[in-house]
C-alpha positions as a printed Julia matrix, in Angstrom:
90×3 Matrix{Float64}:
 106.58  203.36   95.34
 104.62  200.28   96.42
 103.74  197.62   93.86
 100.03  198.57   94.17
 100.9   202.2    93.52
 103.1   201.23   90.55
 100.38  199.0    89.07
  97.73  201.68   89.46
 100.01  204.35   87.97
 100.68  202.08   84.97
  96.93  201.47   84.59
  96.32  205.23   84.58
  99.01  205.64   81.91
  97.35  202.92   79.82
  94.01  204.7    80.16
  95.57  207.96   78.99
  97.16  206.21   76.01
  93.89  204.62   74.94
  91.51  207.52   75.65
  93.48  210.77   75.52
  96.83  210.36   73.79
  98.06  208.31   70.86
  98.34  204.62   71.72
 102.0   204.49   70.71
 102.99  207.26   73.14
 105.2   206.07   75.98
 104.17  207.6    79.3
 106.34  207.51   82.39
 104.23  207.58   85.6
 106.49  210.39   86.89
 106.02  212.62   83.83
 103.82  215.64   84.6
 100.48  215.65   82.8
 101.19  219.22   81.63
 104.29  218.03   79.73
 102.11  215.48   77.95
  99.66  218.18   76.92
  96.9   216.7    79.08
  94.32  219.36   79.96
  92.19  219.71   83.09
  89.13  218.11   81.48
  91.15  215.01   80.65
  92.43  214.88   84.23
  88.84  215.06   85.51
  87.94  212.23   83.12
  90.89  210.23   84.49
  89.76  210.83   88.1
  86.21  209.74   87.2
  87.58  206.57   85.58
  89.63  205.86   88.67
  86.68  206.36   91.02
  84.34  204.27   88.88
  86.73  201.4    88.14
  88.19  201.08   91.64
  85.24  202.18   93.75
  87.22  204.84   95.53
  85.94  208.36   96.07
  88.64  210.99   96.16
  87.67  213.62   98.72
  87.56  217.21   97.52
  90.48  218.12   99.78
  92.63  215.55   97.93
  92.0   217.14   94.54
  94.76  219.74   94.65
  97.47  220.27   92.02
 100.17  218.14   93.64
  97.93  215.06   93.63
  96.86  215.69   90.03
 100.34  216.32   88.65
 101.38  212.82   87.46
  99.95  209.31   87.17
 102.14  208.35   90.13
 100.83  211.16   92.36
  97.22  210.4    91.41
  97.73  206.69   92.13
  99.25  207.52   95.53
  96.29  209.8    96.3
  93.77  207.08   95.36
  95.5   204.45   97.48
  95.56  206.86  100.43
  91.85  207.69   99.93
  91.03  203.97   99.9
  93.04  203.42  103.1
  91.35  206.4   104.77
  87.92  205.02  103.84
  88.77  201.68  105.46
  90.47  203.17  108.52
  89.03  206.66  109.03
  90.97  208.96  111.33
  89.41  209.83  114.63
């Protein structure tokens, strides 16, 4: 995992702690959201936070279960979406 990906995954975990879960909960970026009891509405809220805070729009095709499974997978998806926006494929 790149340092940017790690930092973003940690930021997403911090957001979950402050807005969804108890602040004292320790969240590993590799831990599936389902194991944390995070529901689909909270995941949508997390995606909206990510898009708003980082100015990246996740394309609909990127919003499939594997990319929305953990903070790490969502961070990787966002970084890829940002790279694709800068260097679109031909």
